[in-house]
Short mmCIF file of C-alpha atoms and ligand atoms in Angstrom, two decimals:
data_model
loop_
_atom_site.label_atom_id
_atom_site.label_comp_id
_atom_site.label_asym_id
_atom_site.label_seq_id
_atom_site.Cartn_x
_atom_site.Cartn_y
_atom_site.Cartn_z
CA UNK A 1 7.46 7.86 -8.22
CA UNK A 2 10.80 8.27 -6.41
CA UNK A 3 10.43 9.55 -2.87
CA UNK A 4 13.43 10.37 -0.68
CA UNK A 5 12.84 11.25 2.94
CA UNK A 6 15.48 12.52 5.36
CA UNK A 7 18.34 10.92 3.49
CA UNK A 8 21.59 11.34 5.39
CA UNK A 9 24.92 9.75 4.60
CA UNK A 10 27.89 9.92 6.91
CA UNK A 11 31.20 8.35 5.88
CA UNK A 12 33.39 7.42 8.82
CA UNK A 13 37.06 6.59 8.69
CA UNK A 14 39.32 6.24 11.77
CA UNK A 15 40.21 9.90 11.77
CA UNK A 16 37.46 11.76 9.99
CA UNK A 17 33.70 11.87 9.68
CA UNK A 18 32.21 13.31 6.49
CA UNK A 19 28.55 14.17 6.19
CA UNK A 20 28.14 13.62 2.46
CA UNK A 21 24.35 14.13 2.55
CA UNK A 22 22.37 15.99 5.16
CA UNK A 23 18.61 15.35 5.42
CA UNK A 24 17.70 15.31 1.76
CA UNK A 25 13.98 15.26 0.91
CA UNK A 26 13.21 14.84 -2.76
CA UNK A 27 10.28 13.70 -4.86
CA UNK A 28 10.81 12.86 -8.49
CA UNK A 29 7.59 12.32 -10.44
CA UNK A 30 7.41 9.63 -13.09
CA UNK A 31 8.69 10.86 -16.43
CA UNK A 32 10.65 13.81 -15.05
CA UNK A 33 14.13 14.65 -16.38
CA UNK A 34 15.90 16.03 -13.31
CA UNK A 35 19.42 17.42 -13.17
CA UNK A 36 21.54 17.75 -10.05
CA UNK A 37 24.32 20.33 -9.86
CA UNK A 38 26.77 21.50 -7.21
CA UNK A 39 30.49 21.87 -6.55
CA UNK A 40 32.83 18.91 -6.47
CA UNK A 41 32.45 16.92 -3.25
CA UNK A 42 28.96 18.21 -2.40
CA UNK A 43 27.43 14.72 -2.47
CA UNK A 44 26.00 14.40 -5.98
CA UNK A 45 27.43 10.94 -6.71
CA UNK A 46 26.59 9.75 -3.21
CA UNK A 47 22.96 10.76 -3.76
CA UNK A 48 22.78 9.02 -7.13
CA UNK A 49 24.42 5.87 -5.75
CA UNK A 50 21.96 5.77 -2.86
CA UNK A 51 18.98 6.14 -5.20
CA UNK A 52 20.49 3.37 -7.34
CA UNK A 53 21.03 1.11 -4.31
CA UNK A 54 24.76 1.02 -4.94
CA UNK A 55 25.25 2.57 -1.51
CA UNK A 56 23.17 2.62 1.69
CA UNK A 57 22.03 5.76 3.48
CA UNK A 58 23.03 6.18 7.16
CA UNK A 59 19.52 7.39 7.78
CA UNK A 60 16.29 7.98 5.93
CA UNK A 61 14.01 6.17 3.56
CA UNK A 62 13.51 5.77 -0.17
CA UNK A 63 10.30 4.65 -1.79
CA UNK A 64 9.94 3.80 -5.45
CA UNK A 65 6.38 3.29 -6.73
CA UNK A 66 5.21 3.29 -3.12
CA UNK A 67 7.54 0.44 -2.11
CA UNK A 68 10.24 1.05 0.44
CA UNK A 69 13.46 -0.10 -1.19
CA UNK A 70 15.89 0.87 1.58
CA UNK A 71 15.08 -2.31 3.52
CA UNK A 72 15.43 -4.75 0.62
CA UNK A 73 17.47 -7.93 0.96
CA UNK A 74 20.55 -8.09 -1.26
CA UNK A 75 18.75 -10.39 -3.67
CA UNK A 76 15.76 -8.07 -4.00
CA UNK A 77 18.17 -5.16 -4.41
CA UNK A 78 19.97 -6.86 -7.28
CA UNK A 79 16.67 -7.68 -8.98
CA UNK A 80 15.36 -4.13 -8.55
CA UNK A 81 18.57 -2.66 -9.93
CA UNK A 82 18.59 -4.99 -12.90
CA UNK A 83 14.95 -4.55 -13.88
CA UNK A 84 14.13 -0.96 -13.00
CA UNK A 85 17.37 0.98 -13.35
CA UNK A 86 19.88 1.87 -16.02
CA UNK A 87 23.20 3.46 -15.04
CA UNK A 88 25.41 5.75 -17.11
CA UNK A 89 28.79 6.93 -15.81
CA UNK A 90 31.20 9.69 -16.80
CA UNK A 91 33.93 7.20 -17.75
CA UNK A 92 31.60 4.84 -19.66
CA UNK A 93 32.55 1.64 -17.74
CA UNK A 94 32.55 -0.55 -20.86
CA UNK A 95 34.32 -3.90 -20.74
CA UNK A 96 37.35 -3.58 -23.04
CA UNK A 97 37.54 -7.29 -23.95
CA UNK A 98 33.94 -7.47 -25.15
CA UNK A 99 32.76 -6.05 -28.45
CA UNK A 100 29.99 -3.48 -28.61
CA UNK A 101 27.02 -5.82 -28.91
CA UNK A 102 28.27 -8.09 -26.11
CA UNK A 103 28.73 -5.07 -23.83
CA UNK A 104 25.16 -3.95 -24.53
CA UNK A 105 23.77 -7.45 -23.93
CA UNK A 106 25.34 -7.76 -20.45
CA UNK A 107 22.39 -6.64 -18.27
CA UNK A 108 20.17 -9.22 -19.98
CA UNK A 109 22.39 -12.14 -18.93
CA UNK A 110 20.81 -11.96 -15.46
CA UNK A 111 17.34 -12.50 -16.86
CA UNK A 112 15.95 -15.61 -18.45
CA UNK A 113 15.99 -14.44 -22.05
CA UNK A 114 17.18 -16.59 -24.95
CA UNK A 115 20.48 -15.74 -26.60
CA UNK A 116 18.72 -14.95 -29.87
CA UNK A 117 16.30 -12.56 -28.18
CA UNK A 118 19.18 -10.94 -26.25
CA UNK A 119 21.07 -10.25 -29.46
CA UNK A 120 17.94 -8.80 -31.02
CA UNK A 121 17.28 -6.50 -28.05
CA UNK A 122 20.93 -5.36 -28.00
CA UNK A 123 20.79 -4.63 -31.74
CA UNK A 124 17.63 -2.56 -31.27
CA UNK A 125 19.21 -0.58 -28.41
CA UNK A 126 22.28 0.12 -30.56
CA UNK A 127 20.07 1.20 -33.42
CA UNK A 128 18.28 3.69 -31.17
CA UNK A 129 21.59 5.39 -30.30
CA UNK A 130 22.69 5.42 -33.95
CA UNK A 131 25.36 2.73 -33.65
CA UNK A 132 23.83 -0.16 -35.60
CA UNK A 133 26.97 -0.23 -37.77
CA UNK A 134 29.45 -0.58 -34.87
CA UNK A 135 28.25 -3.89 -33.32
CA UNK A 136 31.51 -5.74 -33.77
CA UNK A 137 33.90 -2.94 -32.89
CA UNK A 138 35.70 -3.01 -29.56
CA UNK A 139 35.49 -0.04 -27.14
CA UNK A 140 39.10 0.98 -27.93
CA UNK A 141 38.07 1.49 -31.57
CA UNK A 142 35.38 4.07 -30.71
CA UNK A 143 35.38 7.80 -30.00
CA UNK A 144 34.34 9.05 -26.54
CA UNK A 145 30.90 10.02 -27.80
CA UNK A 146 30.42 6.61 -29.39
CA UNK A 147 31.53 4.87 -26.17
CA UNK A 148 28.98 6.85 -24.20
CA UNK A 149 26.28 5.95 -26.74
CA UNK A 150 27.18 2.25 -26.27
CA UNK A 151 26.91 2.79 -22.51
CA UNK A 152 23.47 4.35 -23.03
CA UNK A 153 22.42 1.38 -25.19
CA UNK A 154 23.54 -0.92 -22.36
CA UNK A 155 21.59 1.17 -19.84
CA UNK A 156 18.37 1.01 -21.88
CA UNK A 157 18.55 -2.52 -23.30
CA UNK A 158 16.42 -3.89 -20.45
CA UNK A 159 13.88 -1.06 -20.85
CA UNK A 160 14.36 0.46 -17.38
CA UNK A 161 11.86 2.96 -15.99
CA UNK A 162 14.63 5.02 -14.40
CA UNK A 163 18.00 6.14 -15.73
CA UNK A 164 20.67 7.41 -13.35
CA UNK A 165 23.47 9.28 -15.11
CA UNK A 166 26.55 10.60 -13.28
CA UNK A 167 28.12 13.36 -15.38
CA UNK A 168 27.41 11.52 -18.65
CA UNK A 169 28.82 14.38 -20.74
CA UNK A 170 31.72 15.16 -18.39
CA UNK A 171 34.37 13.49 -20.58
CA UNK A 172 32.94 14.65 -23.91
CA UNK A 173 33.45 17.73 -26.06
CA UNK A 174 30.41 19.95 -26.55
CA UNK A 175 29.33 18.37 -29.87
CA UNK A 176 29.44 14.84 -28.48
CA UNK A 177 27.88 16.07 -25.24
CA UNK A 178 24.97 17.54 -27.18
CA UNK A 179 24.49 14.23 -29.01
CA UNK A 180 24.29 12.36 -25.74
CA UNK A 181 21.83 14.92 -24.34
CA UNK A 182 19.65 14.57 -27.43
CA UNK A 183 19.49 10.82 -26.94
CA UNK A 184 18.60 11.19 -23.25
CA UNK A 185 15.94 13.78 -24.06
CA UNK A 186 14.45 11.53 -26.72
CA UNK A 187 14.29 8.59 -24.29
CA UNK A 188 12.57 10.82 -21.78
CA UNK A 189 10.03 12.12 -24.31
CA UNK A 190 9.37 8.92 -26.29
CA UNK A 191 9.24 6.37 -23.48
CA UNK A 192 8.56 8.54 -20.43
CA UNK A 193 11.77 7.28 -18.84
CA UNK A 194 12.49 9.08 -15.57
CA UNK A 195 16.05 10.43 -15.69
CA UNK A 196 18.20 11.78 -12.88
CA UNK A 197 21.42 13.30 -14.21
CA UNK A 198 24.33 14.80 -12.32
CA UNK A 199 26.10 17.47 -14.35
CA UNK A 200 28.68 20.24 -14.04
CA UNK A 201 27.34 21.95 -17.11
CA UNK A 202 24.62 24.63 -16.77
CA UNK A 203 23.98 24.32 -20.50
CA UNK A 204 23.07 20.62 -20.15
CA UNK A 205 21.00 21.27 -17.02
CA UNK A 206 18.96 23.85 -18.95
CA UNK A 207 17.81 21.10 -21.31
CA UNK A 208 16.12 19.19 -18.48
CA UNK A 209 12.76 19.68 -16.70
CA UNK A 210 14.08 20.59 -13.29
CA UNK A 211 17.31 21.47 -11.50
CA UNK A 212 18.23 20.62 -7.92
CA UNK A 213 21.35 22.18 -6.41
CA UNK A 214 23.41 20.66 -3.62
CA UNK A 215 25.94 22.43 -1.43
CA UNK A 216 27.90 20.53 1.23
CA UNK A 217 25.37 17.71 1.25
CA UNK A 218 22.37 20.02 1.63
CA UNK A 219 19.79 20.85 -0.99
CA UNK A 220 19.93 24.62 -1.59
CA UNK A 221 17.57 25.02 -4.56
N1 ADP B 301 33.59 5.89 0.15
C1 ADP B 301 33.80 7.07 0.77
N2 ADP B 301 34.45 7.12 1.96
C2 ADP B 301 34.65 8.30 2.59
N3 ADP B 301 34.25 9.50 2.12
C3 ADP B 301 33.60 9.51 0.94
C4 ADP B 301 33.34 8.31 0.19
N4 ADP B 301 32.68 8.65 -0.94
C5 ADP B 301 32.53 9.99 -0.91
N5 ADP B 301 33.07 10.51 0.21
C6 ADP B 301 33.06 11.93 0.60
O1 ADP B 301 31.72 12.39 0.56
C7 ADP B 301 31.64 13.68 -0.01
C8 ADP B 301 30.73 13.66 -1.23
O2 ADP B 301 31.33 12.91 -2.28
P1 ADP B 301 30.65 12.71 -3.71
O3 ADP B 301 29.24 12.28 -3.52
O4 ADP B 301 31.52 11.83 -4.52
O5 ADP B 301 30.67 14.21 -4.29
P2 ADP B 301 30.41 14.75 -5.77
O6 ADP B 301 29.92 13.62 -6.62
O7 ADP B 301 29.40 15.85 -5.59
O8 ADP B 301 31.71 15.30 -6.25
C9 ADP B 301 33.06 14.11 -0.32
O9 ADP B 301 33.54 14.89 0.75
C10 ADP B 301 33.80 12.80 -0.41
O10 ADP B 301 35.15 12.97 -0.07
MG1 MG B 302 30.69 12.80 -8.35
#
């Protein structure tokens, strides 16, 4: 479903050139839960951001469902990102001034869905992460694990086929981390959502279908 061919990313500043990714070839079948591991700075986030069209490769091609997405216009990119992808980050990225349900509803504002329907979909997403009773709390009133569950609800509210998660358990203790992993695993099993997760934690990686290791921008396993 996701096909990466010869993906290379070089960052250039005035003084230094960094090859963040070096000729990555990767195929991720539909419904796979893939984890990516490797030392800090090896290119994990760069790879995830390129798959999620948050960053452009210097070279190479990505196809999703047979369509080449690396040559999309910015409008097509935004639409693809909004409809197909859900993102989860290590530091949650919730909006502090919005309550829980309004945070979860955000991705739906870019689609033509009535306000009533949006609220209903957000409530369902919150229910599926076990936070139906926290709708009107603000992020500052939640634990780290709860914040990450809100972020997951926001990622899945639009029913994306692909979830990209960059160290989703990195800021959580092991109990909360396990809760988040259980939710991701359930999404993967129940809805066949394809998940690509960057992690530092071998224990979390073991709970996924497949592990890819990066070292200095190169795939080593
Ligand atoms: N915007 C950027 N400009 C310049 N260099 C960058 C940028 N983003 C990442 N890098 C460099 O690319 C390499 C890979 O970074 P990253 O993908 O964030 O690694 P990881 O997520 O594995 O820790 C690092 O050497 C980093 O310093
Ligand atoms: Mg990173």
